[in-house]
Structures are given as structure tokens and as C-alpha cells.
CSV table of C-alpha atoms in Angstrom, one decimal:
chain,number,residue,atom,x,y,z
A,48,UNK,CA,81.5,199.4,117.9
A,49,UNK,CA,79.8,198.6,114.6
A,50,UNK,CA,77.8,201.9,114.7
A,51,UNK,CA,81.0,203.8,115.4
A,52,UNK,CA,82.7,202.0,112.5
A,53,UNK,CA,79.8,202.9,110.1
A,54,UNK,CA,80.2,206.6,110.9
A,55,UNK,CA,83.8,206.6,109.7
A,56,UNK,CA,84.9,207.4,106.2
A,57,UNK,CA,84.5,204.4,103.8
A,58,UNK,CA,88.3,204.1,103.4
A,59,UNK,CA,88.7,203.8,107.2
A,60,UNK,CA,85.9,201.3,107.3
A,61,UNK,CA,87.6,199.1,104.7
A,62,UNK,CA,91.0,199.3,106.5
A,63,UNK,CA,89.6,198.4,110.0
A,64,UNK,CA,87.3,195.7,108.5
A,65,UNK,CA,90.3,194.0,107.0
A,66,UNK,CA,92.2,194.2,110.4
A,67,UNK,CA,89.2,192.9,112.4
A,68,UNK,CA,88.6,190.0,110.0
A,69,UNK,CA,92.3,189.1,110.0
A,70,UNK,CA,92.3,188.9,113.8
A,71,UNK,CA,89.0,187.1,113.9
A,72,UNK,CA,90.5,184.4,111.6
A,73,UNK,CA,93.6,184.2,113.8
A,74,UNK,CA,91.6,183.9,117.0
A,75,UNK,CA,89.5,181.1,115.4
A,76,UNK,CA,92.6,179.3,114.3
A,77,UNK,CA,94.1,179.8,117.8
A,78,UNK,CA,91.0,178.4,119.4
A,79,UNK,CA,91.1,175.3,117.2
A,80,UNK,CA,94.8,174.8,117.9
A,81,UNK,CA,94.1,175.1,121.6
A,82,UNK,CA,91.5,172.3,121.4
A,83,UNK,CA,94.0,170.1,119.6
A,84,UNK,CA,96.8,170.9,122.0
A,85,UNK,CA,94.5,169.8,124.8
A,86,UNK,CA,94.2,166.4,123.0
A,87,UNK,CA,98.0,166.2,122.8
A,88,UNK,CA,98.4,166.9,126.5
A,89,UNK,CA,95.6,164.7,127.9
A,90,UNK,CA,95.8,161.7,125.6
A,91,UNK,CA,98.8,160.1,127.2
A,92,UNK,CA,97.8,156.4,126.9
A,93,UNK,CA,97.2,154.5,123.7
A,94,UNK,CA,93.4,154.3,123.2
A,95,UNK,CA,92.0,150.8,123.3
A,96,UNK,CA,91.0,151.0,119.6
A,97,UNK,CA,94.7,151.7,118.7
A,98,UNK,CA,96.2,148.9,120.9
A,99,UNK,CA,97.0,146.7,118.0
A,100,UNK,CA,98.1,149.5,115.7
A,101,UNK,CA,100.5,151.6,117.6
A,102,UNK,CA,102.9,150.7,120.5
A,103,UNK,CA,103.1,153.0,123.6
A,104,UNK,CA,106.6,154.2,122.8
A,105,UNK,CA,105.7,155.4,119.3
A,106,UNK,CA,102.5,156.8,120.5
A,107,UNK,CA,104.3,158.9,123.1
A,108,UNK,CA,106.9,160.1,120.5
A,109,UNK,CA,104.2,161.2,118.1
A,110,UNK,CA,102.3,162.9,121.0
A,111,UNK,CA,105.4,164.9,122.0
A,112,UNK,CA,106.3,165.7,118.4
A,113,UNK,CA,102.9,167.1,117.5
A,114,UNK,CA,102.7,169.0,120.8
A,115,UNK,CA,106.0,170.7,120.0
A,116,UNK,CA,104.8,171.5,116.5
A,117,UNK,CA,101.6,172.9,117.8
A,118,UNK,CA,103.3,175.1,120.3
A,119,UNK,CA,105.7,176.4,117.6
A,120,UNK,CA,102.8,177.1,115.3
A,121,UNK,CA,101.1,179.1,118.1
A,122,UNK,CA,104.1,181.4,118.6
A,123,UNK,CA,105.0,181.7,114.9
A,124,UNK,CA,101.3,182.4,114.0
A,125,UNK,CA,101.1,185.1,116.7
A,126,UNK,CA,104.3,186.7,115.4
A,127,UNK,CA,103.0,186.7,111.8
A,128,UNK,CA,99.7,188.2,112.8
A,129,UNK,CA,101.4,191.0,114.9
A,130,UNK,CA,103.8,191.6,112.1
A,131,UNK,CA,101.1,191.9,109.5
A,132,UNK,CA,99.0,194.2,111.7
A,133,UNK,CA,102.0,196.5,112.3
A,134,UNK,CA,102.8,196.7,108.6
A,135,UNK,CA,99.3,197.9,107.9
A,136,UNK,CA,99.0,200.3,110.9
A,137,UNK,CA,102.5,201.8,110.2
A,138,UNK,CA,102.0,202.1,106.5
A,139,UNK,CA,104.6,199.5,105.6
A,140,UNK,CA,103.1,198.8,102.1
A,141,UNK,CA,103.2,202.5,100.8
A,142,UNK,CA,106.6,203.0,102.5
A,143,UNK,CA,108.1,200.0,100.6
A,144,UNK,CA,106.4,201.1,97.4
A,145,UNK,CA,107.9,204.6,97.6
A,146,UNK,CA,111.3,203.1,98.6
A,147,UNK,CA,111.2,200.9,95.5
A,148,UNK,CA,110.5,204.1,93.5
A,149,UNK,CA,113.5,205.8,95.0
A,150,UNK,CA,115.6,202.8,94.0
A,151,UNK,CA,114.4,202.8,90.4
A,152,UNK,CA,114.9,206.6,90.3
A,153,UNK,CA,118.6,206.1,91.0
A,154,UNK,CA,118.8,204.1,87.7
A,155,UNK,CA,117.0,206.7,85.7
A,156,UNK,CA,113.5,205.2,85.9
A,157,UNK,CA,110.8,207.7,86.8
A,158,UNK,CA,107.2,207.3,88.0
A,159,UNK,CA,106.1,206.3,84.5
A,160,UNK,CA,108.0,203.0,84.8
A,161,UNK,CA,105.4,201.4,87.1
A,162,UNK,CA,106.2,197.8,86.1
A,163,UNK,CA,109.9,198.3,86.9
A,164,UNK,CA,109.0,199.8,90.3
A,165,UNK,CA,106.6,196.9,90.9
A,166,UNK,CA,109.3,194.4,90.3
A,167,UNK,CA,111.7,196.1,92.7
A,168,UNK,CA,108.8,196.2,95.2
A,169,UNK,CA,108.2,192.5,94.8
A,170,UNK,CA,111.9,191.7,95.3
A,171,UNK,CA,112.1,193.8,98.4
A,172,UNK,CA,108.9,192.3,99.8
A,173,UNK,CA,110.0,188.7,99.3
A,174,UNK,CA,113.4,189.5,100.7
A,175,UNK,CA,111.8,191.0,103.8
A,176,UNK,CA,109.6,187.9,104.1
A,177,UNK,CA,112.6,185.6,103.7
A,178,UNK,CA,114.7,187.4,106.3
A,179,UNK,CA,111.9,187.7,109.0
A,180,UNK,CA,110.9,184.1,108.4
A,181,UNK,CA,114.5,182.7,108.6
A,182,UNK,CA,114.7,182.5,112.4
A,183,UNK,CA,111.4,180.6,112.6
A,184,UNK,CA,112.5,178.2,109.8
A,185,UNK,CA,115.9,177.6,111.5
A,186,UNK,CA,114.2,176.8,114.8
A,187,UNK,CA,111.7,174.5,113.2
A,188,UNK,CA,114.4,172.6,111.3
A,189,UNK,CA,117.3,172.5,113.8
A,190,UNK,CA,115.3,172.4,117.1
A,191,UNK,CA,112.0,170.7,116.6
A,192,UNK,CA,112.7,168.4,113.6
A,193,UNK,CA,116.2,167.7,114.9
A,194,UNK,CA,114.9,166.9,118.4
A,195,UNK,CA,112.5,164.3,117.0
A,196,UNK,CA,114.9,162.7,114.5
A,197,UNK,CA,113.6,164.0,111.2
A,198,UNK,CA,116.2,166.7,110.2
A,199,UNK,CA,119.0,165.5,108.0
A,200,UNK,CA,120.4,168.9,107.0
A,201,UNK,CA,123.5,170.7,108.0
A,202,UNK,CA,123.4,174.4,108.6
A,203,UNK,CA,125.4,175.2,105.5
A,204,UNK,CA,123.2,173.0,103.4
A,205,UNK,CA,120.1,174.7,104.9
A,206,UNK,CA,121.5,178.2,104.2
A,207,UNK,CA,122.6,177.4,100.6
A,208,UNK,CA,119.2,175.8,100.0
A,209,UNK,CA,117.4,179.0,101.3
A,210,UNK,CA,119.5,181.2,99.0
A,211,UNK,CA,118.9,178.9,96.0
A,212,UNK,CA,115.1,178.9,96.7
A,213,UNK,CA,115.1,182.7,96.9
A,214,UNK,CA,117.0,183.0,93.6
A,215,UNK,CA,114.8,180.5,91.8
A,216,UNK,CA,111.7,182.2,93.1
A,217,UNK,CA,112.9,185.6,91.8
A,218,UNK,CA,113.7,184.1,88.4
A,219,UNK,CA,110.1,182.8,88.1
A,220,UNK,CA,108.2,185.5,90.0
A,221,UNK,CA,109.7,188.7,88.4
A,222,UNK,CA,109.2,187.8,84.6
A,223,UNK,CA,105.7,186.3,85.3
A,224,UNK,CA,104.7,189.3,87.3
A,225,UNK,CA,106.0,191.7,84.6
A,226,UNK,CA,104.1,190.0,81.9
A,227,UNK,CA,100.9,189.8,84.0
A,228,UNK,CA,101.0,193.5,84.8
A,229,UNK,CA,101.7,194.3,81.1
A,230,UNK,CA,98.7,192.3,80.1
A,231,UNK,CA,96.4,194.0,82.6
A,232,UNK,CA,97.6,197.4,81.4
A,233,UNK,CA,97.1,196.8,77.6
A,234,UNK,CA,94.2,194.3,77.8
A,235,UNK,CA,91.4,196.9,77.6
A,236,UNK,CA,88.0,196.1,78.9
A,237,UNK,CA,88.6,192.3,78.7
A,238,UNK,CA,92.0,192.3,80.4
A,239,UNK,CA,90.7,189.9,83.1
A,240,UNK,CA,90.1,187.2,80.5
A,241,UNK,CA,93.7,187.6,79.1
A,242,UNK,CA,95.1,187.7,82.6
A,243,UNK,CA,93.3,184.6,83.5
A,244,UNK,CA,94.4,182.7,80.4
A,245,UNK,CA,98.0,183.8,81.0
A,246,UNK,CA,98.0,182.5,84.6
A,247,UNK,CA,96.5,179.3,83.4
A,248,UNK,CA,99.3,178.9,80.9
A,249,UNK,CA,101.9,179.7,83.5
A,250,UNK,CA,100.5,177.1,86.0
A,251,UNK,CA,100.4,174.4,83.3
A,252,UNK,CA,104.0,175.1,82.2
A,253,UNK,CA,105.2,175.1,85.8
A,254,UNK,CA,103.5,171.8,86.6
A,255,UNK,CA,105.0,170.3,83.5
A,256,UNK,CA,108.6,171.5,84.0
A,257,UNK,CA,108.8,171.4,87.8
A,258,UNK,CA,110.0,167.9,88.4
A,259,UNK,CA,112.3,167.9,85.3
A,260,UNK,CA,114.0,171.3,85.6
A,261,UNK,CA,113.2,173.0,88.9
A,262,UNK,CA,113.1,170.2,91.6
A,263,UNK,CA,116.4,168.7,90.5
A,264,UNK,CA,118.1,172.0,91.4
A,265,UNK,CA,117.4,171.1,95.0
A,266,UNK,CA,117.2,167.3,95.1
A,267,UNK,CA,118.8,164.4,93.2
A,268,UNK,CA,116.4,162.5,90.9
A,269,UNK,CA,117.4,159.1,89.6
A,270,UNK,CA,115.4,156.5,87.6
A,271,UNK,CA,114.0,153.7,89.7
A,272,UNK,CA,116.4,150.7,89.1
A,273,UNK,CA,115.2,147.8,87.1
A,274,UNK,CA,113.7,145.1,89.3
A,275,UNK,CA,110.6,143.6,90.8
A,276,UNK,CA,109.2,146.9,92.1
A,277,UNK,CA,109.6,148.8,88.8
A,278,UNK,CA,108.0,145.9,86.9
A,279,UNK,CA,105.1,145.7,89.3
A,280,UNK,CA,104.5,149.5,89.1
A,281,UNK,CA,104.5,149.5,85.3
A,282,UNK,CA,102.2,146.5,85.2
A,283,UNK,CA,99.8,148.2,87.6
A,284,UNK,CA,99.8,151.4,85.5
A,285,UNK,CA,99.1,149.4,82.4
A,286,UNK,CA,96.2,147.7,84.1
A,287,UNK,CA,94.3,151.0,84.5
A,288,UNK,CA,95.7,152.6,81.3
A,289,UNK,CA,97.8,155.1,83.2
A,290,UNK,CA,100.3,156.6,80.6
A,291,UNK,CA,103.4,156.1,82.7
A,292,UNK,CA,106.6,157.2,81.0
A,293,UNK,CA,109.2,157.6,83.8
A,294,UNK,CA,109.7,156.4,87.3
A,295,UNK,CA,112.0,158.5,89.6
A,296,UNK,CA,113.4,158.1,93.1
A,297,UNK,CA,114.2,161.5,94.7
A,298,UNK,CA,116.9,161.8,97.4
A,299,UNK,CA,114.7,163.3,100.0
A,300,UNK,CA,116.7,161.7,102.8
A,301,UNK,CA,119.4,164.3,102.6
A,302,UNK,CA,117.1,166.9,104.1
A,303,UNK,CA,114.4,165.0,106.0
A,304,UNK,CA,113.3,161.5,106.9
A,305,UNK,CA,109.7,162.4,106.1
A,306,UNK,CA,108.3,160.3,103.2
A,307,UNK,CA,106.1,161.1,100.2
A,308,UNK,CA,105.1,160.1,96.6
A,309,UNK,CA,103.4,161.9,93.8
A,310,UNK,CA,102.8,161.9,90.0
A,311,UNK,CA,102.8,164.7,87.6
A,312,UNK,CA,102.5,165.5,83.9
A,313,UNK,CA,99.7,166.0,81.4
A,314,UNK,CA,98.0,163.9,78.8
A,315,UNK,CA,100.2,160.8,77.7
A,316,UNK,CA,103.3,161.9,79.6
A,317,UNK,CA,103.0,160.9,83.2
A,318,UNK,CA,105.8,160.4,85.7
A,319,UNK,CA,105.8,159.0,89.2
A,320,UNK,CA,108.2,160.2,91.9
A,321,UNK,CA,109.0,158.2,95.0
A,322,UNK,CA,110.9,159.6,97.9
A,323,UNK,CA,113.8,157.3,98.9
A,324,UNK,CA,112.5,157.5,102.5
A,325,UNK,CA,109.3,155.8,101.3
A,326,UNK,CA,111.2,152.7,100.0
A,327,UNK,CA,112.2,150.2,102.6
A,328,UNK,CA,114.8,148.6,100.2
A,329,UNK,CA,116.3,151.9,99.0
A,330,UNK,CA,116.2,154.4,101.9
A,331,UNK,CA,119.7,155.2,103.1
A,332,UNK,CA,118.2,155.9,106.5
A,333,UNK,CA,117.8,152.1,106.9
A,334,UNK,CA,121.5,151.6,106.6
A,335,UNK,CA,123.7,151.9,109.6
A,336,UNK,CA,126.6,150.0,108.3
A,337,UNK,CA,124.9,146.6,108.1
A,338,UNK,CA,123.2,144.9,105.1
A,339,UNK,CA,119.7,146.2,104.6
A,340,UNK,CA,118.2,142.7,104.7
A,341,UNK,CA,119.3,142.4,108.3
A,342,UNK,CA,117.9,145.6,109.6
A,343,UNK,CA,114.5,144.3,110.6
A,344,UNK,CA,115.9,141.6,112.9
A,345,UNK,CA,118.6,143.9,114.3
A,346,UNK,CA,116.0,146.5,115.0
A,347,UNK,CA,114.0,144.0,117.0
A,348,UNK,CA,117.0,142.8,119.0
A,349,UNK,CA,119.0,146.0,119.7
A,350,UNK,CA,118.3,147.5,123.1
A,351,UNK,CA,117.6,151.2,123.4
A,352,UNK,CA,120.7,152.6,125.0
A,353,UNK,CA,120.7,156.3,124.1
A,354,UNK,CA,118.8,158.9,122.2
A,355,UNK,CA,121.2,158.5,119.2
A,356,UNK,CA,120.5,154.8,119.3
A,357,UNK,CA,116.8,155.4,119.4
A,358,UNK,CA,117.1,157.6,116.4
A,359,UNK,CA,119.0,155.0,114.5
A,360,UNK,CA,116.6,152.3,115.6
A,361,UNK,CA,113.6,154.3,114.3
A,362,UNK,CA,115.4,154.9,111.0
A,363,UNK,CA,115.9,151.2,110.4
A,364,UNK,CA,112.1,150.9,110.3
A,365,UNK,CA,111.8,153.6,107.7
A,366,UNK,CA,109.6,153.0,104.6
A,367,UNK,CA,107.3,150.4,103.1
A,368,UNK,CA,107.9,147.1,101.4
A,369,UNK,CA,107.1,146.6,97.8
A,370,UNK,CA,103.5,145.4,98.2
A,371,UNK,CA,102.7,148.4,100.4
A,372,UNK,CA,104.3,150.8,98.0
A,373,UNK,CA,102.1,149.4,95.2
A,374,UNK,CA,99.1,149.9,97.5
A,375,UNK,CA,100.1,153.5,98.1
A,376,UNK,CA,100.6,154.1,94.4
A,377,UNK,CA,97.2,152.4,93.8
A,378,UNK,CA,95.7,155.1,96.0
A,379,UNK,CA,97.6,157.9,94.1
A,380,UNK,CA,96.6,156.4,90.7
A,381,UNK,CA,93.1,156.3,92.0
A,382,UNK,CA,93.1,160.1,92.2
A,383,UNK,CA,93.9,160.1,88.4
A,384,UNK,CA,91.5,157.4,87.4
A,385,UNK,CA,88.6,159.0,89.3
A,386,UNK,CA,89.3,162.4,87.8
A,387,UNK,CA,90.3,164.1,91.0
A,388,UNK,CA,93.3,165.9,89.4
A,389,UNK,CA,91.2,167.3,86.6
A,390,UNK,CA,88.4,168.3,89.0
A,391,UNK,CA,90.9,170.2,91.2
A,392,UNK,CA,92.3,172.0,88.1
A,393,UNK,CA,88.8,172.9,86.9
A,394,UNK,CA,87.9,174.3,90.4
A,395,UNK,CA,91.1,176.2,90.6
A,396,UNK,CA,90.7,177.8,87.3
A,397,UNK,CA,87.0,178.6,87.9
A,398,UNK,CA,88.1,180.3,91.1
A,399,UNK,CA,90.9,182.2,89.3
A,400,UNK,CA,88.5,183.4,86.6
A,401,UNK,CA,86.0,184.6,89.2
A,402,UNK,CA,88.7,186.4,91.1
A,403,UNK,CA,90.1,188.2,88.0
A,404,UNK,CA,86.5,189.1,87.0
A,405,UNK,CA,85.8,190.7,90.4
A,406,UNK,CA,89.3,192.3,90.3
A,407,UNK,CA,88.2,194.0,87.0
A,408,UNK,CA,85.2,195.5,88.8
A,409,UNK,CA,87.0,196.6,91.9
A,410,UNK,CA,90.4,197.9,90.5
A,411,UNK,CA,88.9,201.3,89.7
A,412,UNK,CA,87.7,202.0,93.2
A,413,UNK,CA,89.9,204.7,94.5
A,414,UNK,CA,88.8,204.2,98.2
A,415,UNK,CA,90.5,200.8,98.2
A,416,UNK,CA,93.9,202.3,97.5
A,417,UNK,CA,93.3,205.3,99.9
A,418,UNK,CA,92.4,202.8,102.6
A,419,UNK,CA,95.9,201.4,102.5
A,420,UNK,CA,97.8,204.7,102.2
A,421,UNK,CA,97.9,205.2,98.4
A,422,UNK,CA,96.4,208.6,98.0
A,423,UNK,CA,98.4,209.9,95.0
A,424,UNK,CA,98.6,206.7,92.8
A,425,UNK,CA,96.9,203.5,92.1
A,426,UNK,CA,99.6,200.9,91.1
A,427,UNK,CA,98.2,197.8,89.5
A,428,UNK,CA,100.4,195.5,91.6
A,429,UNK,CA,99.2,197.1,94.8
A,430,UNK,CA,95.6,196.7,93.5
A,431,UNK,CA,96.2,193.0,93.0
A,432,UNK,CA,97.6,192.7,96.5
A,433,UNK,CA,94.8,194.7,98.2
A,434,UNK,CA,92.0,192.9,96.4
A,435,UNK,CA,93.3,189.3,96.3
A,436,UNK,CA,94.9,189.3,99.7
A,437,UNK,CA,92.7,191.6,101.8
A,438,UNK,CA,89.3,192.1,100.1
A,439,UNK,CA,88.9,188.5,99.1
A,440,UNK,CA,90.0,187.1,102.4
A,441,UNK,CA,86.5,186.1,103.7
A,442,UNK,CA,85.8,184.3,100.4
A,443,UNK,CA,89.3,182.7,100.5
A,444,UNK,CA,88.6,181.3,104.0
A,445,UNK,CA,85.3,179.8,102.9
A,446,UNK,CA,86.8,178.4,99.7
A,447,UNK,CA,89.7,176.9,101.7
A,448,UNK,CA,87.3,175.1,104.0
A,449,UNK,CA,85.2,173.7,101.1
A,450,UNK,CA,88.3,172.5,99.4
A,451,UNK,CA,89.4,170.7,102.6
A,452,UNK,CA,86.1,168.9,102.8
A,453,UNK,CA,86.3,168.0,99.1
A,454,UNK,CA,89.9,166.8,99.6
A,455,UNK,CA,88.9,164.4,102.4
A,456,UNK,CA,86.1,163.0,100.2
A,457,UNK,CA,88.7,162.4,97.4
A,458,UNK,CA,91.0,160.6,99.8
A,459,UNK,CA,88.3,158.2,100.8
A,460,UNK,CA,87.5,157.5,97.2
A,461,UNK,CA,91.1,156.9,96.3
A,462,UNK,CA,91.4,154.5,99.3
A,463,UNK,CA,88.3,152.7,98.0
A,464,UNK,CA,89.9,152.5,94.5
A,465,UNK,CA,93.0,150.8,95.9
A,466,UNK,CA,90.8,148.5,97.9
A,467,UNK,CA,89.0,147.6,94.6
A,468,UNK,CA,92.3,146.7,93.2
A,469,UNK,CA,92.7,144.1,95.9
A,470,UNK,CA,95.2,146.1,97.9
A,471,UNK,CA,93.2,146.8,101.1
A,472,UNK,CA,95.4,144.8,103.4
A,473,UNK,CA,98.6,146.3,102.0
A,474,UNK,CA,97.2,149.9,102.1
A,475,UNK,CA,96.0,149.3,105.7
A,476,UNK,CA,99.5,148.3,106.8
A,477,UNK,CA,101.1,151.1,104.7
A,478,UNK,CA,99.0,153.8,106.2
A,479,UNK,CA,100.0,152.6,109.7
A,480,UNK,CA,103.7,152.5,108.8
A,481,UNK,CA,103.6,155.9,107.2
A,482,UNK,CA,101.8,157.4,110.2
A,483,UNK,CA,104.4,155.9,112.5
A,484,UNK,CA,107.4,156.9,110.3
A,485,UNK,CA,106.2,160.5,110.2
A,486,UNK,CA,105.0,160.4,113.9
A,487,UNK,CA,101.5,161.3,113.0
A,488,UNK,CA,99.2,161.5,116.1
A,489,UNK,CA,96.2,159.3,115.4
A,490,UNK,CA,93.8,161.1,117.8
A,491,UNK,CA,92.3,164.5,116.7
A,492,UNK,CA,89.8,167.0,118.0
A,493,UNK,CA,86.8,166.7,115.7
A,494,UNK,CA,86.5,170.5,115.1
A,495,UNK,CA,90.2,170.9,114.4
A,496,UNK,CA,90.2,167.9,112.1
A,497,UNK,CA,87.1,169.2,110.2
A,498,UNK,CA,88.7,172.6,109.6
A,499,UNK,CA,92.3,171.6,108.9
A,500,UNK,CA,92.7,168.0,107.8
A,501,UNK,CA,92.8,167.7,104.0
A,502,UNK,CA,93.4,164.0,104.6
A,503,UNK,CA,91.0,162.0,106.9
A,504,UNK,CA,92.5,161.0,110.3
A,505,UNK,CA,94.2,157.6,110.3
A,506,UNK,CA,91.4,155.7,112.2
A,507,UNK,CA,88.7,157.0,109.9
A,508,UNK,CA,90.7,155.7,106.8
A,509,UNK,CA,91.3,152.4,108.4
A,510,UNK,CA,87.7,151.9,109.3
A,511,UNK,CA,86.7,152.8,105.7
A,512,UNK,CA,89.1,150.2,104.4
A,513,UNK,CA,87.1,147.6,106.4
A,514,UNK,CA,88.1,145.0,108.9
A,515,UNK,CA,91.3,143.9,107.4
A,516,UNK,CA,93.0,141.2,109.5
A,517,UNK,CA,96.5,142.4,110.6
A,518,UNK,CA,99.4,140.2,111.8
């Protein structure tokens, strides 16, 4: 097969090499997922090591949830691979490009208006992706997430949210792409440096404005109320010289009961965002008409009478107490104190510069365009797509794996930082609570875990925290 491939024209070699590598990656991922699904199917009893950590009922719920997610991922991944293959084999990219040209021609823009045609192509391509991905997203949200008690959205909310996301994406994507294409065209021999600097600037601006101007378009952000928790967080930030300026609570509970926390901002202007589902005392999911202070005892005493009661019962257990929240934030601030955020930015920008440099070398190769059906023209946007998405795909896979390994190392270091702050016991219990709240399955196939998990499995993190006595 390889000898036959080498006898083909170079354009054909490039095309089929891309297809073969894409399917190789898919089959590798499918094999790993198959190994993990076997774990979900066969590990039906709580392992002895987890006996004091997870009760059998929660263990079974998490097993079934992850099994459903894995099965869904298999079918959606297969569809995505087949769709991508058909698009390449049937010439979908040049077809969409020429169709975009016909659209711009109706408004008096000829072939010389390449950037205008590129923007129409981008809009049509993202619209196609949104439409074909919508049924999968609907199934994931209203079947899988709903079945396991996580979905909080109505259909109308979901659809409005999808339209809003598409509109916001276009408002950012089209101007940024237009400027990038213009810079590449007028940049001369050193255009790759200017293009890299431009993308660096855009990424910094987006990170800065996201939580203040973009995220509030989708979720409600409110300042964390004055009280014991806010004071404790501010004191902890001061103790490590973290320049905290604002503390927000985001209303994540209106779309999902999954929980999260993050910080953002540059230099002396840092903000912390806590999901309301993370906060035991603030999560509306803990309220079922009774005072929140009584939910714990009621949860323990109420019998499980129906699936709806089970869902309400699990919601009452949502989130962490103040001490555990401080431990979680101690972990997050550890990423900042240990320079993980800066290191990730440096790695990302080094990679971006390398890719733009190689793009400058490859953009003039006519055979790359011919391989994907562009025999008469060499549009810059299409060159970006071919080189970054297809030609760099082996490098991207290797880089992704290396970053996953590095991320796990950073997570262990951040856990150790929180432990050094005297919060090992609280972080220990918080990790268990968050794993149970999000129905994370604590048993993983070693190869699947090594390739996919950016965060270490629960048991590995608990072992690293040490033998902390739990009630």
C-alpha cells in the first residue's frame, strides 16, 4: 500500500496521507475509549480502596453516567469522522469556497475581493458546523444530561443560547479573521511575525474582556456578598500577594448543576469567579422550599421514593462548605503562585510562533492547494486551514499529549501548594465532594487516563495529598 501511494502524484499522496492519519487517530481514540468502556461495564462494585470515599449508590450512578457519555462520544465521534472524510472526498471545501464567491458576486464583489469571500466562507462553514452539530448537542443536553440530573435548561433557553453563541462568535471571528488575512497579505517577508503578534494581542484582549463583557451575555455575574467567605478569600489572597480586585458568583445553575471555579486577568487586576453550584450556602439547587441550613439533615432522613425525589435529594448535597471552597481556591491560586499560568501562555505563544513560521514556508507550495481541489487559486484562508488543520495534525496530536502530561504535573503541584497552606484535609474532602457532585467515575484505564486526563484521577490526587483522616 505504501509503495502504491509513493507512485501517485505528490498532490494525491498529500490528500490520502491526511485521510489515513485522520482515521488512524480516530481508531486510536476509539480503541482507548473501548478500553475505558470495558472499565465502566465490568467495575460494578465499589473497589475496596474506595469503600470509605464513595457509597455504592453514587458509584453506580457515576458508572452509568460515564458509560452513557462514552457511548454517546463513540457515535458522535464516528459521525464526525465520516462527515469530515466525505467533505474531503466530495470536494466540500472548494465547493463551499466557490459558493461563497457566487454569494459575494451577487453584491458586486469580484474575485479580487478575496478577504470578503473568505469571510462569507467562514460564516457558511461555521453555520454548517452549528447545524450539523445541533442534533448531537440536543441529545447530549436533553437526554444524557437530563437523564442523570444535570440539565437545568429548557428547550427555548437552549435554542436562544445557541443563536446567541453563533452571533457572538461571528462578531469576534469575522473582524479578527479579516485583519489577520490583511496582515498576511501586506506583511511582506516577515508577515508571520506580524501575524503572530496580532494573534497574541487578540488572545490577551479576549482573556481580559471575556468575563466582564462576553460571559455576562450568557450568564448572570454578581459580586460575592459580604460575609465570612468573602473575607476569608480576600485574606488568603493577601497572604500570597495575589492581586485580587473582584469576586464574582456566576449563575451556572440555570443551565447545569456541574460546578467550577476560575480566575482571570493580568498583572494587578485579578478576578475570581465561583459557580453558584460550587457554593453549598449559595446554590439554588440546594433549595427545595426549605431553609438551606436544614437541607443536610433532611437529605439524610428523606427516603428515596422516585426518580424526581432522587434528583432533588442529590441536589441538596450540591457544593462545598466554606473551608472546602478555600481549599479549592488554594489549589487554583497555587497555579498562579507557581507560574503555571505564565508557563502555559509562553508555551502557547511559542507554539503559535513556530506554526506561523512553518506556515510562511509552506504557503507557497502549490501542491498543497491542488491536493484539496484548489487548482485555479490559492486563497490565504484556505492555506491557513490546510496547513494548520491538516498538515500540522501529527504535530498537533503530539503536542496535545505533551500538554496533557504537563497539565497533570501542574495539578499535582497545585494540590501540594494547597497542602502547604494547611488545607490538605479540606481539599481532600472537597475533591471527593466535587467528584460525587459531578458523577466522576474514580476508576480509569491507565492508557485512557494517560492519553486523555488533563487532571489526575481522583485516587492519585488523594494519595498525593497523603493519609488525611476523614470522618
